[in-house]
Coordinates of C-alpha atoms in Angstrom, one line a residue:
M1030 CA 22.6 33.0 -2.0
P1031 CA 24.5 34.5 -4.9
V1032 CA 24.7 32.5 -8.1
I1033 CA 28.3 32.0 -9.3
K1034 CA 28.7 31.5 -13.1
Y1035 CA 31.7 29.7 -14.4
P1036 CA 32.9 30.1 -17.9
R1037 CA 32.0 27.2 -20.1
I1038 CA 34.9 24.9 -20.8
R1039 CA 35.6 24.8 -24.5
D1040 CA 37.8 22.5 -26.5
P1041 CA 41.0 24.0 -27.9
L1042 CA 40.5 25.6 -31.4
F1043 CA 42.7 23.1 -33.1
Y1044 CA 40.2 20.3 -32.2
E1045 CA 37.5 22.2 -34.2
W1046 CA 39.9 22.9 -37.0
D1047 CA 40.9 19.2 -37.2
R1048 CA 37.2 18.1 -37.2
K1049 CA 36.4 20.4 -40.1
A1050 CA 39.4 19.2 -42.0
Q1051 CA 38.3 15.6 -41.8
K1052 CA 36.9 14.8 -45.3
C1053 CA 33.8 12.6 -45.5
G1054 CA 31.0 12.6 -48.0
L1055 CA 30.9 14.7 -51.2
R1056 CA 33.4 17.6 -51.2
H1057 CA 34.4 20.3 -53.6
T1058 CA 37.8 20.1 -55.2
V1059 CA 40.6 19.4 -52.8
Y1060 CA 44.2 20.3 -53.8
A1061 CA 47.2 18.2 -52.6
V1062 CA 50.5 19.8 -51.7
N1063 CA 52.0 18.7 -55.0
G1064 CA 49.2 20.3 -57.0
D1065 CA 47.1 17.2 -57.7
Q1066 CA 43.4 17.8 -57.4
Y1067 CA 40.5 15.6 -56.5
T1068 CA 36.8 16.3 -56.7
G1069 CA 34.3 13.7 -55.4
E1070 CA 33.3 11.6 -52.4
W1071 CA 35.4 10.8 -49.3
L1072 CA 35.2 8.4 -46.4
D1073 CA 37.4 8.8 -43.3
N1074 CA 39.8 11.1 -45.1
L1075 CA 40.1 8.7 -48.0
K1076 CA 38.8 9.0 -51.6
H1077 CA 35.8 6.6 -51.6
G1078 CA 32.9 6.5 -54.0
K1079 CA 32.7 8.5 -57.2
G1080 CA 35.4 11.0 -58.0
T1081 CA 37.8 12.6 -60.4
Q1082 CA 41.5 12.9 -59.9
I1083 CA 43.9 15.1 -62.0
W1084 CA 47.6 14.7 -61.7
K1085 CA 49.5 18.0 -62.1
S1086 CA 52.8 16.5 -63.2
T1087 CA 51.4 14.6 -66.2
G1088 CA 47.9 16.2 -66.7
A1089 CA 46.4 12.7 -66.6
I1090 CA 42.9 12.3 -65.4
Y1091 CA 40.9 9.5 -63.8
S1092 CA 37.2 9.5 -63.4
G1093 CA 35.3 6.7 -61.8
D1094 CA 35.1 4.6 -58.7
W1095 CA 37.3 4.7 -55.6
K1096 CA 37.7 2.5 -52.6
F1097 CA 39.6 3.6 -49.5
G1098 CA 41.9 5.9 -51.4
K1099 CA 42.6 3.6 -54.5
R1100 CA 41.0 3.2 -57.9
D1101 CA 38.6 0.3 -57.5
G1102 CA 35.5 -0.4 -59.6
Y1103 CA 34.7 1.1 -63.0
G1104 CA 36.6 4.1 -64.3
S1105 CA 38.3 5.8 -67.2
Y1106 CA 41.9 7.0 -67.4
S1107 CA 43.1 9.5 -70.0
I1108 CA 46.3 11.5 -70.7
L1109 CA 46.8 15.0 -72.1
D1110 CA 48.2 15.2 -75.6
P1111 CA 50.8 18.0 -75.3
A1112 CA 50.5 18.8 -79.0
T1113 CA 46.7 19.1 -79.4
K1114 CA 46.0 19.8 -75.7
E1115 CA 43.2 17.3 -75.9
Y1116 CA 42.6 14.2 -73.7
K1117 CA 43.3 10.8 -75.2
R1118 CA 41.7 7.7 -73.7
V1119 CA 44.2 5.1 -72.4
Y1120 CA 42.0 2.7 -70.5
T1121 CA 38.3 2.3 -69.8
G1122 CA 37.1 -0.6 -67.7
W1123 CA 37.4 -2.2 -64.3
W1124 CA 40.0 -1.6 -61.6
Q1125 CA 41.1 -3.5 -58.6
N1126 CA 43.4 -2.2 -55.8
D1127 CA 44.6 0.8 -58.0
R1128 CA 45.4 -1.5 -61.0
R1129 CA 43.6 -2.6 -64.1
G1130 CA 41.6 -5.7 -63.0
G1131 CA 38.6 -7.3 -64.6
R1132 CA 37.4 -6.5 -68.1
G1133 CA 38.5 -3.4 -69.9
T1134 CA 39.8 -1.8 -73.1
F1135 CA 43.4 -0.4 -73.4
F1136 CA 44.3 2.1 -76.2
Y1137 CA 48.0 2.0 -77.1
P1138 CA 49.8 5.2 -78.4
N1139 CA 50.7 3.5 -81.7
G1140 CA 47.1 2.7 -82.5
E1141 CA 47.0 -0.9 -81.2
L1142 CA 44.0 -1.9 -79.0
Y1143 CA 43.4 -4.7 -76.5
E1144 CA 39.9 -5.6 -75.3
G1145 CA 39.6 -8.3 -72.6
E1146 CA 40.4 -9.4 -69.1
W1147 CA 43.1 -8.0 -66.8
S1148 CA 44.8 -9.0 -63.5
N1149 CA 47.2 -6.9 -61.5
G1150 CA 47.5 -4.4 -64.3
L1151 CA 48.5 -7.1 -66.9
R1152 CA 46.5 -8.8 -69.7
S1153 CA 45.4 -12.1 -68.2
G1154 CA 42.4 -14.2 -69.1
W1155 CA 40.5 -14.0 -72.4
G1156 CA 41.2 -11.1 -74.7
K1157 CA 41.4 -9.7 -78.2
M1158 CA 44.5 -7.8 -79.4
L1159 CA 44.5 -5.7 -82.6
Y1160 CA 48.1 -4.9 -83.8
K1161 CA 49.2 -2.0 -85.8
D1162 CA 50.1 -4.2 -88.9
G1163 CA 46.5 -5.5 -89.0
S1164 CA 47.1 -8.8 -87.2
L1165 CA 44.5 -10.0 -84.8
Y1166 CA 45.0 -12.3 -81.8
E1167 CA 42.0 -13.6 -79.9
G1168 CA 42.4 -16.1 -77.1
Q1169 CA 43.9 -16.7 -73.7
W1170 CA 46.5 -14.5 -72.0
L1171 CA 48.7 -14.8 -69.0
R1172 CA 51.0 -12.1 -67.5
D1173 CA 50.7 -9.9 -70.6
Q1174 CA 51.5 -12.7 -73.1
P1175 CA 49.3 -15.0 -75.3
N1176 CA 49.2 -18.2 -73.3
G1177 CA 46.9 -21.2 -73.6
Q1178 CA 44.5 -21.5 -76.6
G1179 CA 44.2 -18.8 -79.2
M1180 CA 43.9 -17.8 -82.8
L1181 CA 46.2 -15.4 -84.7
R1182 CA 45.1 -14.0 -88.0
L1183 CA 47.6 -12.2 -90.2
P1184 CA 46.8 -9.4 -92.7
N1185 CA 47.3 -11.7 -95.7
G1186 CA 44.5 -14.0 -94.4
S1187 CA 46.8 -16.8 -93.0
R1188 CA 45.9 -17.9 -89.5
Y1189 CA 47.1 -20.1 -86.7
E1190 CA 44.8 -21.9 -84.3
G1191 CA 46.2 -23.8 -81.4
G1192 CA 48.4 -23.6 -78.3
W1193 CA 50.5 -20.7 -77.1
K1194 CA 53.1 -20.3 -74.4
D1195 CA 54.9 -17.0 -73.4
G1196 CA 53.7 -15.3 -76.5
K1197 CA 54.8 -18.0 -78.9
K1198 CA 53.1 -20.8 -80.8
H1199 CA 53.6 -23.9 -78.6
G1200 CA 51.8 -27.3 -78.6
P1201 CA 49.3 -28.8 -81.1
G1202 CA 48.1 -26.4 -83.7
K1203 CA 46.9 -25.7 -87.2
Y1204 CA 48.3 -23.2 -89.7
F1205 CA 46.0 -22.2 -92.6
Y1206 CA 47.4 -20.9 -95.9
P1207 CA 44.3 -19.7 -97.7
D1208 CA 46.3 -18.2 -100.6
K1209 CA 47.8 -21.7 -101.3
G1210 CA 44.8 -23.8 -100.2
Q1211 CA 46.9 -25.7 -97.8
L1212 CA 46.9 -26.6 -94.1
L1213 CA 49.8 -27.5 -91.8
E1214 CA 48.7 -29.5 -88.8
G1215 CA 51.3 -30.4 -86.2
I1216 CA 53.3 -29.6 -83.1
W1217 CA 55.0 -26.2 -82.4
V1218 CA 57.7 -25.5 -80.0
A1219 CA 58.6 -21.8 -79.3
D1220 CA 57.1 -20.6 -82.6
I1221 CA 58.8 -23.4 -84.7
P1222 CA 56.8 -26.3 -86.2
K1223 CA 58.7 -29.5 -85.1
C1224 CA 56.5 -32.1 -86.8
G1225 CA 53.3 -32.2 -88.7
A1226 CA 51.5 -32.9 -92.0
L1227 CA 50.8 -30.5 -94.8
V1228 CA 47.6 -31.2 -96.7
D1229 CA 45.6 -29.5 -99.4
F1230 CA 42.7 -27.6 -98.1
G1231 CA 40.4 -25.8 -100.6
R1232 CA 43.2 -25.9 -103.1
D1233 CA 40.9 -25.6 -106.1
E1234 CA 39.5 -22.2 -104.8
A1235 CA 42.9 -20.8 -103.7
P1236 CA 44.2 -17.7 -105.5
A1237 CA 47.8 -18.9 -105.7
P1238 CA 47.9 -22.7 -105.3
P1239 CA 51.2 -24.7 -105.6
Q1240 CA 52.0 -26.0 -109.1
F1241 CA 51.6 -29.6 -108.1
P1242 CA 49.0 -31.0 -105.6
L1243 CA 50.2 -32.9 -102.6
P1244 CA 50.1 -36.7 -103.4
E1245 CA 47.5 -38.7 -101.5
I1246 CA 48.9 -41.0 -98.9
K1247 CA 47.4 -44.4 -98.8
L1248 CA 48.1 -46.9 -95.9
H1249 CA 48.2 -50.6 -96.7
D1250 CA 47.2 -51.4 -93.2
P1251 CA 45.4 -48.4 -91.6
A1252 CA 44.2 -50.3 -88.6
G1253 CA 47.6 -51.7 -87.9
V1254 CA 49.3 -48.3 -88.3
L1255 CA 46.7 -46.6 -86.0
G1256 CA 47.1 -49.4 -83.4
E1257 CA 50.8 -49.0 -83.4
A1258 CA 50.6 -45.2 -83.0
K1259 CA 48.1 -45.6 -80.1
A1260 CA 50.4 -48.1 -78.4
M1261 CA 53.4 -45.7 -78.7
F1262 CA 51.2 -42.8 -77.3
D1263 CA 50.1 -45.0 -74.4
D1264 CA 53.7 -46.0 -73.6
S1265 CA 54.8 -42.4 -73.6
H1266 CA 52.2 -41.5 -71.0
N1267 CA 52.8 -44.4 -68.7

């Protein structure tokens, strides 16, 4: 009985081409239609793992962790200086869902620097900001503004320690004047001291103390005054 051989059924070529086009694992540089290029690891056609992306339009480069096509994990983002043709660091730290999230350091073009926590691409949490005039803020942040408890030190040595809201001094706080040897302790509202007491603080060692010292305030009935103040405070909170 003759043996009849039938040709083997093969899948169409485009199935094979599609399979080879699926990116998974470590791959060489892959170029996008707009000229962007990525070198690194893939999973199910998405950037996943360690990799480096270069954007053609800006020359910016990111090198670090990826998760399902987005920057996620630890990585560094730099931009190309058109004058020197050298890369300048912009941000080094943690990312979440393609935005700065977690702890990281941001380098501003004017020389300022922020080191601390981020959320959804904004300064949020605890962080330290060094401004171009030499001022330093260290404390709590919320939505890119000092918010909560923090300390601001100015270039002349003066400093404020206390509450903040929307980037302004707000709530109980202390303002130190080391050049005068004085301390203002009180309540601030939107950067303005509304009430408080100014006292001498290391006046004898201050480089430029006021001409006359502040007079000492003596209460005839300290216990009574304190009791009255406590009663007023309790009434205001009931």
